[in-house]
Amino acid sequence: GIQVEQSPPDLILQEGANSTLRCNFSDSVNNLQWFHQNPWGQLINLFYIPSGTKQNGRLSATTVATERYSLLYISSSQTTDSGVYFCAAGGTSYGKLTFGQGTILTVHP
Amino acid sequence: EPEVTQTPSHQVTQMGQEVILRCVPISNHLYFYWYRQILGQKVEFLVSFYNNEISEKSEIFDDQFSVERPDGSNFTLKIRSTKLEDSAMYFCANPRTDTEAFFGQGTRLTVV
């Protein structure tokens, strides 16, 4: 099955800084999603992005499917951005998602 | 925006007891999934359910687990005889109109 690796595993920032999180996947995908897991454990959808670039406020994401990676950009980080960011990939339409290990982001005021 | 709803939010059970976790999907999409997350670890796929049948399951999903759609709308995940290592957050998920999966808020299961 698909292997998903995320980097870095941990990231500590000062409020206002920018960051880039990376997700590498081992095979072609039909589904690539980014999630933010909040302190209550909820998985919040950030982006559905099997290819191309999307932006939503301070967050944007780019997936280069031919090179099998995706990037999540967070600009002007805020303390509320803290949490775990997961990338998940699926190889077939409506198939299971394979999650990466996550990036733990801590934003200090 | 409608959400995937899971109940209960937290359940504590004694080892060996049966537990039933419930989920109301956001849509009538034919696909439905269960995942679990052991504390501090990544989210792992358990089982996918398509048109009222299991379409794929992981090696975690052994004979102790079962999934049902008892009333045509809700979904359940049953663990027949819980073990300490079943303690985890359990998520259900289903797509809306495309392949993007939306997750419920999770049920935190603690086996003591």
XYZ file of C-alpha atoms in Angstrom:
221
model
C 0.000 0.000 0.000
C 0.837 3.670 -0.076
C 3.473 4.930 2.356
C 3.153 8.485 3.656
C 5.968 10.373 5.354
C 5.736 13.802 6.899
C 8.445 16.236 7.896
C 9.448 17.753 10.155
C 8.062 15.705 13.056
C 8.134 18.740 15.349
C 8.119 22.445 14.630
C 8.320 25.313 17.105
C 7.591 28.847 15.932
C 7.139 32.326 17.250
C 3.825 33.966 16.472
C 3.980 35.688 13.103
C 6.486 33.300 11.542
C 5.886 31.330 8.365
C 6.311 27.578 7.987
C 6.257 24.783 5.433
C 5.195 21.237 6.199
C 6.018 18.460 3.764
C 4.283 15.201 2.873
C 5.896 12.569 0.665
C 3.904 9.657 -0.670
C 5.132 6.497 -2.326
C 2.648 5.997 -5.167
C 0.196 7.844 -7.383
C -2.843 9.115 -5.528
C -6.457 9.973 -6.225
C -6.939 11.623 -2.864
C -4.609 13.801 -0.809
C -5.919 15.614 2.229
C -4.436 17.809 4.957
C -5.970 17.834 8.425
C -5.420 19.781 11.609
C -6.031 17.829 14.804
C -7.119 20.202 17.509
C -6.488 19.734 21.261
C -9.816 17.910 21.590
C -8.722 15.352 19.040
C -10.992 16.452 16.213
C -9.666 16.125 12.658
C -10.419 19.361 10.871
C -10.305 19.320 7.064
C -7.850 21.864 5.708
C -7.405 20.905 2.076
C -8.485 18.280 -0.385
C -5.695 18.552 -2.908
C -4.722 15.508 -5.028
C -2.984 17.942 -7.389
C -2.460 21.655 -7.909
C -2.511 24.580 -5.505
C -5.186 25.913 -3.187
C -5.328 28.756 -0.723
C -7.553 29.410 2.251
C -6.684 32.522 4.197
C -3.245 32.185 5.763
C -2.990 28.558 4.674
C -2.140 27.233 1.266
C -1.217 23.847 -0.114
C 0.472 22.521 -3.206
C 0.592 18.944 -4.451
C 3.004 17.906 -7.191
C 1.543 14.526 -8.015
C 4.214 13.596 -10.562
C 6.910 14.034 -7.917
C 4.794 12.546 -5.137
C 4.841 15.279 -2.567
C 2.587 17.885 -1.054
C 3.395 21.021 0.899
C 1.322 22.904 3.433
C 2.235 26.551 3.971
C 1.226 28.463 7.061
C 1.865 32.185 6.966
C 1.808 34.647 9.873
C 1.284 31.800 12.333
C -0.934 32.280 15.368
C -1.053 30.414 18.673
C -4.351 28.868 17.572
C -2.484 27.140 14.731
C -0.832 24.886 17.292
C -1.670 21.203 17.086
C -0.885 18.221 14.940
C -1.038 18.436 11.159
C -1.686 15.237 9.255
C -1.351 14.449 5.605
C -3.368 11.503 4.291
C -3.273 9.882 0.873
C -5.518 7.459 -0.961
C -4.592 5.469 -4.030
C -8.057 4.783 -5.380
C -11.272 6.775 -5.560
C -13.187 6.330 -2.306
C -10.492 4.008 -1.013
C -8.925 4.113 2.415
C -6.701 6.976 3.471
C -3.194 6.285 4.717
C -2.038 8.870 7.225
C 1.435 10.153 7.875
C 2.859 10.370 11.379
C 1.991 14.035 11.611
C 3.838 17.255 12.356
C 3.431 18.675 15.849
C 3.318 22.454 15.518
C 3.755 24.687 18.545
C 3.348 28.433 18.114
C 4.530 30.584 21.001
C 3.168 34.095 21.628
C -22.400 22.888 7.475
C -23.580 19.371 8.407
C -21.130 17.201 10.320
C -20.432 13.548 10.882
C -21.728 12.896 14.399
C -20.350 10.251 16.753
C -21.641 9.017 20.089
C -20.567 8.693 22.778
C -17.722 11.183 22.880
C -15.983 9.206 25.617
C -16.570 5.674 26.863
C -14.865 3.801 29.660
C -15.318 0.041 29.726
C -13.910 -2.925 31.575
C -11.680 -5.367 29.767
C -13.719 -8.160 28.221
C -16.879 -6.082 27.827
C -18.580 -5.355 24.527
C -18.781 -1.785 23.288
C -20.780 -0.237 20.467
C -19.694 3.017 18.928
C -22.216 4.947 16.850
C -21.972 7.321 13.935
C -24.389 9.362 11.872
C -22.874 10.224 8.466
C -23.270 13.590 6.776
C -24.595 12.177 3.573
C -26.194 9.196 1.942
C -22.930 8.468 0.211
C -22.464 4.742 -0.217
C -18.952 4.754 1.267
C -18.292 4.827 4.977
C -15.106 4.287 6.983
C -13.856 3.600 10.496
C -10.380 4.612 11.675
C -8.639 4.532 15.015
C -5.846 6.524 16.633
C -3.909 5.190 19.601
C -2.822 8.071 21.818
C 0.181 9.867 20.376
C 0.209 7.837 17.179
C -1.060 8.266 13.650
C -4.574 7.597 12.446
C -4.991 4.040 11.136
C -7.572 2.626 8.768
C -9.828 -0.097 10.172
C -12.559 -0.859 7.644
C -14.473 0.589 4.719
C -18.138 -0.108 4.128
C -19.724 0.210 0.706
C -23.380 -0.275 -0.075
C -23.964 -2.125 3.202
C -21.024 -4.478 2.843
C -17.410 -4.438 3.985
C -15.284 -3.473 0.983
C -11.849 -3.464 2.639
C -10.452 -4.122 6.093
C -7.056 -3.854 7.716
C -5.226 -6.494 9.717
C -6.325 -4.637 12.850
C -9.960 -5.401 12.034
C -10.039 -8.968 13.361
C -12.954 -11.136 14.479
C -13.454 -8.990 17.570
C -14.691 -6.130 15.382
C -17.866 -5.813 13.368
C -19.648 -3.001 11.542
C -23.333 -2.646 10.875
C -25.881 -0.245 9.501
C -28.756 -1.202 11.805
C -31.409 1.260 10.666
C -30.403 2.424 7.189
C -28.793 5.667 8.341
C -26.644 5.151 11.435
C -23.491 3.066 11.468
C -22.047 1.129 14.374
C -18.653 -0.325 15.219
C -18.820 -3.156 17.717
C -15.887 -4.541 19.661
C -17.006 -7.846 21.168
C -14.519 -8.393 23.979
C -12.397 -5.346 24.607
C -8.699 -5.547 25.396
C -6.484 -2.934 26.995
C -4.848 -2.294 23.625
C -8.217 -1.314 22.126
C -7.970 1.957 24.049
C -7.875 4.614 21.350
C -9.807 7.350 19.607
C -12.179 5.885 17.035
C -13.266 7.987 14.067
C -15.919 7.417 11.458
C -15.747 9.194 8.121
C -17.581 9.481 4.873
C -17.353 11.557 1.705
C -19.834 14.268 0.817
C -20.146 14.585 -2.949
C -16.624 13.791 -4.088
C -13.857 11.673 -2.612
C -12.968 14.136 0.181
C -13.464 12.352 3.497
C -15.016 14.156 6.469
C -14.397 12.809 9.948
C -16.564 12.722 13.024
C -15.346 14.245 16.261
C -14.301 10.818 17.500
C -15.108 8.512 20.397
C -12.368 8.151 22.974
C -12.484 4.558 24.241
C -10.700 3.725 27.470
C -10.452 0.057 28.456
C -9.584 -0.538 32.103
